Amino acid sequence: MDRFLDEGYFVHEGVVSTNDLELLTQCCDTLLDEPIDDGGGDRHEIGLGKRRRFLAHRHEEFEDLEAFILSGTPAKIATQVMGEKVYLFNEQFVVKGPETGASFAWHQDSAYVGYDHKPYVSVWIAIDEVNEQNGCLRIISRNLRDKNFIDPHEWDLDSKELVGYTGPDEGIKVLGPEGTVVVFSSLTLHCSGENTSSKNRRAYLIQYSPEPLRHPETGELKRFAKPVVI
Ligand SMILES: O=C(O)CCC(=O)C(=O)O
């Protein structure tokens, strides 16, 4: 995993089976039928109506989805990166609606946690082909050995998101067919563009941590801490 440590991310194509992609599509579309919920309460309030929807923490309602993320391809990838002891920490579908789908600003996922923790790994799966028109991910390569910290982030009230970078680097665009998998550290800066295409851009993001992620003072679990079983 030298490449992951050197660059903070890697991309896989062709590792998600047709059946698993179908499963993700069905679960996502089932959730999309529900009334829009922009977050709040114990979830980050980062939804922007149908322009940017986060359908979060619902895997327990879909038996096969739970099995997929605890023992399937994304879980295996997480153990390859972090070793055998890995916990499902968080998961969400991210959907940018057609024509006016909103961007998501440069950030490190760790910035959203709010307290000290061991960096974790995000496995992002494109449910639809991703291209420059529909809001592909962009990544700034980061050597995790040298830059093992969270950069300053500011909350943008208008766009309802944390912003961790506003410089000129446009990053590396990750383009690819449905099923493209992007694996990145919670310290790797990434963002995604607008969706101006005529269809939803759907993706599923699963996060795995090397230990249960708890508040350092209260001990309260941040989200899930389900051991991955390969
Ligand atoms: O799917 C996207 O467009 C980006 C999602 C993302 O960066 C995140 O949830 O941290």
Coordinates of C-alpha atoms and ligand atoms in Angstrom, one line a residue:
M1 CA 0.0 0.0 0.0
D2 CA 3.0 2.3 -0.6
R3 CA 1.0 4.1 -3.4
F4 CA -1.8 4.9 -0.9
L5 CA 0.7 6.3 1.6
D6 CA 2.5 8.3 -1.1
E7 CA -0.6 9.7 -2.9
G8 CA -3.4 9.4 -0.4
Y9 CA -5.7 7.7 -2.8
F10 CA -6.1 5.1 -5.6
V11 CA -8.7 4.2 -8.1
H12 CA -10.0 0.7 -9.1
E13 CA -12.1 -0.2 -12.1
G14 CA -13.9 -3.4 -12.7
V15 CA -13.9 -4.7 -9.0
V16 CA -17.6 -4.2 -8.3
S17 CA -19.8 -7.0 -9.8
T18 CA -22.9 -6.3 -11.9
N19 CA -25.0 -7.8 -9.1
D20 CA -23.5 -5.5 -6.5
L21 CA -24.0 -2.5 -8.7
E22 CA -27.6 -3.5 -9.2
L23 CA -27.9 -3.8 -5.4
L24 CA -26.5 -0.3 -4.9
T25 CA -28.7 1.1 -7.6
Q26 CA -31.9 -0.4 -6.1
C27 CA -31.1 0.7 -2.5
C28 CA -30.3 4.2 -3.7
D29 CA -33.4 4.5 -5.8
T30 CA -35.6 3.2 -3.0
L31 CA -34.2 5.9 -0.7
L32 CA -34.6 8.6 -3.4
D33 CA -38.3 8.0 -3.4
E34 CA -38.5 9.3 0.1
P35 CA -39.2 13.0 0.9
I36 CA -36.0 15.0 0.8
D37 CA -34.2 15.5 4.1
D38 CA -31.3 17.9 4.2
G39 CA -29.8 16.6 7.4
G40 CA -29.6 18.1 10.8
G41 CA -29.9 16.4 14.2
D42 CA -27.1 13.9 14.5
R43 CA -26.3 14.3 10.8
H44 CA -24.4 17.1 9.1
E45 CA -26.8 19.5 7.6
I46 CA -25.1 19.5 4.1
G47 CA -28.0 18.6 1.8
L48 CA -29.2 21.1 -0.8
G49 CA -32.6 19.7 -1.7
K50 CA -32.6 17.6 -4.8
R51 CA -29.4 19.4 -6.0
R52 CA -27.3 17.5 -3.5
R53 CA -28.8 14.7 -1.4
F54 CA -27.1 12.6 1.3
L55 CA -29.0 9.4 2.1
A56 CA -27.1 8.4 5.1
H57 CA -26.9 5.5 7.6
R58 CA -29.6 3.3 6.2
H59 CA -27.7 0.1 5.5
E60 CA -29.5 -1.9 8.2
E61 CA -32.7 -1.6 6.2
F62 CA -31.2 -3.6 3.3
E63 CA -29.8 -7.0 4.4
D64 CA -27.7 -7.5 1.2
L65 CA -26.3 -4.0 1.4
E66 CA -25.2 -4.6 5.0
A67 CA -23.5 -7.8 3.9
F68 CA -21.8 -6.1 1.0
I69 CA -20.3 -3.3 3.1
L70 CA -19.3 -5.6 6.0
S71 CA -17.8 -8.5 4.0
G72 CA -17.9 -7.6 0.3
T73 CA -15.6 -5.7 -2.1
P74 CA -15.4 -2.4 -0.2
A75 CA -14.7 -4.2 3.1
K76 CA -11.9 -6.2 1.5
I77 CA -10.4 -3.0 0.0
A78 CA -10.5 -1.4 3.5
T79 CA -8.6 -4.4 5.0
Q80 CA -6.0 -4.2 2.3
V81 CA -5.3 -0.6 3.2
M82 CA -5.6 -0.7 7.0
G83 CA -5.1 -4.3 8.0
E84 CA -7.4 -7.0 9.2
K85 CA -9.0 -5.0 12.1
V86 CA -11.3 -2.6 10.5
Y87 CA -14.7 -1.1 11.4
L88 CA -17.5 0.2 9.4
F89 CA -17.8 3.8 10.6
N90 CA -20.2 5.6 8.3
E91 CA -22.0 5.2 5.0
Q92 CA -24.1 7.3 2.7
F93 CA -25.4 7.6 -0.8
V94 CA -24.6 10.9 -2.4
V95 CA -26.9 12.0 -5.2
K96 CA -26.6 15.2 -7.4
G97 CA -29.8 15.9 -9.2
P98 CA -29.9 16.6 -12.9
E99 CA -29.3 20.0 -14.6
T100 CA -28.6 21.9 -11.4
G101 CA -26.7 19.3 -9.3
A102 CA -24.5 21.1 -6.7
S103 CA -20.8 20.8 -6.3
F104 CA -19.2 19.8 -3.0
A105 CA -16.2 21.9 -1.8
W106 CA -12.7 20.8 -1.2
H107 CA -12.5 19.1 2.2
Q108 CA -10.9 16.3 4.1
D109 CA -13.4 13.9 5.5
S110 CA -11.7 14.0 8.9
A111 CA -12.5 17.7 9.2
Y112 CA -16.2 16.7 9.6
V113 CA -15.5 14.6 12.7
G114 CA -14.8 17.5 15.1
Y115 CA -12.2 16.0 17.4
D116 CA -9.0 14.1 17.4
H117 CA -9.1 10.6 15.8
K118 CA -7.1 8.2 13.8
P119 CA -7.4 8.8 10.1
Y120 CA -9.8 6.5 8.3
V121 CA -10.5 5.4 4.8
S122 CA -13.3 6.2 2.4
V123 CA -14.4 3.9 -0.3
W124 CA -16.4 5.8 -2.9
I125 CA -18.3 3.8 -5.5
A126 CA -19.8 5.4 -8.7
I127 CA -23.2 4.0 -9.3
D128 CA -23.4 6.0 -12.6
E129 CA -20.6 6.7 -15.0
V130 CA -18.7 9.7 -13.8
N131 CA -17.5 12.5 -16.1
E132 CA -16.9 16.2 -16.2
Q133 CA -20.5 17.0 -16.8
N134 CA -22.1 15.1 -13.9
G135 CA -19.8 16.0 -10.9
C136 CA -16.9 13.6 -10.9
L137 CA -14.6 13.5 -7.9
R138 CA -11.4 15.5 -7.9
I139 CA -8.5 14.6 -5.6
I140 CA -5.3 16.4 -4.6
S141 CA -2.6 13.9 -4.1
R142 CA -1.2 13.9 -0.6
N143 CA 1.8 12.1 0.9
L144 CA 0.3 10.8 4.1
R145 CA 3.7 10.2 5.6
D146 CA 4.5 13.9 5.5
K147 CA 1.1 15.5 5.7
N148 CA -0.6 13.5 8.4
F149 CA -2.9 16.3 9.7
I150 CA -6.2 18.1 9.1
D151 CA -5.9 21.4 7.3
P152 CA -7.9 24.4 8.5
H153 CA -11.5 24.3 7.3
E154 CA -14.2 27.0 7.3
W155 CA -17.9 26.5 7.3
D156 CA -19.6 28.1 4.3
L157 CA -23.1 29.0 5.4
D158 CA -24.5 29.5 1.8
S159 CA -23.2 26.3 0.3
K160 CA -23.7 24.3 3.6
E161 CA -20.3 22.6 3.7
L162 CA -16.8 22.8 5.1
V163 CA -14.2 24.3 2.8
G164 CA -10.6 23.2 3.3
Y165 CA -9.0 24.5 0.2
T166 CA -9.6 27.5 -2.1
G167 CA -6.3 27.6 -4.1
P168 CA -5.6 27.1 -7.8
D169 CA -4.9 23.4 -7.8
E170 CA -7.7 21.7 -9.8
G171 CA -6.7 18.3 -8.6
I172 CA -6.9 15.0 -10.5
K173 CA -10.3 14.4 -12.0
V174 CA -11.5 10.8 -11.5
L175 CA -13.5 9.8 -14.6
G176 CA -14.8 6.3 -15.2
P177 CA -17.6 3.9 -15.8
E178 CA -20.2 2.9 -13.3
G179 CA -18.6 0.8 -10.6
T180 CA -15.4 3.0 -10.5
V181 CA -14.1 2.8 -7.0
V182 CA -12.1 5.7 -5.5
V183 CA -10.3 4.9 -2.2
F184 CA -8.9 7.8 -0.2
S185 CA -7.7 8.7 3.2
S186 CA -9.8 10.9 5.5
L187 CA -6.9 13.3 5.2
T188 CA -7.0 13.5 1.4
L189 CA -8.5 16.7 0.0
H190 CA -11.2 16.0 -2.5
C191 CA -14.2 17.7 -4.0
S192 CA -16.8 17.1 -6.7
G193 CA -18.3 19.3 -9.5
E194 CA -21.8 20.3 -10.5
N195 CA -24.1 17.9 -12.3
T196 CA -25.3 19.6 -15.5
S197 CA -26.2 16.4 -17.2
S198 CA -29.8 15.3 -17.7
K199 CA -29.6 12.4 -15.1
N200 CA -28.9 11.9 -11.4
R201 CA -25.3 11.3 -10.5
R202 CA -25.4 8.6 -7.8
A203 CA -22.6 7.4 -5.7
Y204 CA -22.1 5.4 -2.5
L205 CA -19.5 6.3 0.1
I206 CA -18.5 3.9 2.8
Q207 CA -16.0 4.8 5.5
Y208 CA -13.9 2.4 7.5
S209 CA -11.9 3.2 10.6
P210 CA -9.0 1.3 12.2
E211 CA -10.7 1.5 15.6
P212 CA -14.1 2.5 16.9
L213 CA -14.3 6.3 16.5
R214 CA -15.2 7.7 19.9
H215 CA -15.4 11.2 21.4
P216 CA -12.1 11.4 23.4
E217 CA -13.8 12.8 26.5
T218 CA -17.3 11.3 26.6
G219 CA -16.4 8.0 24.9
E220 CA -19.5 8.4 22.8
L221 CA -19.4 6.5 19.5
K222 CA -19.3 8.9 16.6
R223 CA -21.4 6.7 14.3
F224 CA -21.1 2.9 13.7
A225 CA -18.3 0.6 14.8
K226 CA -19.2 -2.6 13.1
P227 CA -16.2 -5.0 12.7
V228 CA -15.6 -6.0 9.1
V229 CA -15.7 -9.8 8.6
I230 CA -13.9 -11.1 5.5
Ligands
LIG1 O1 -20.0 12.1 -4.0 C1 -19.5 13.3 -4.0 O2 -19.8 14.0 -4.9 C2 -18.6 13.7 -3.0 C3 -18.9 13.1 -1.6 C4 -17.9 13.5 -0.6 O3 -16.9 14.1 -0.9 C5 -18.1 13.2 0.8 O4 -19.2 12.7 1.1 O5 -17.1 13.3 1.5

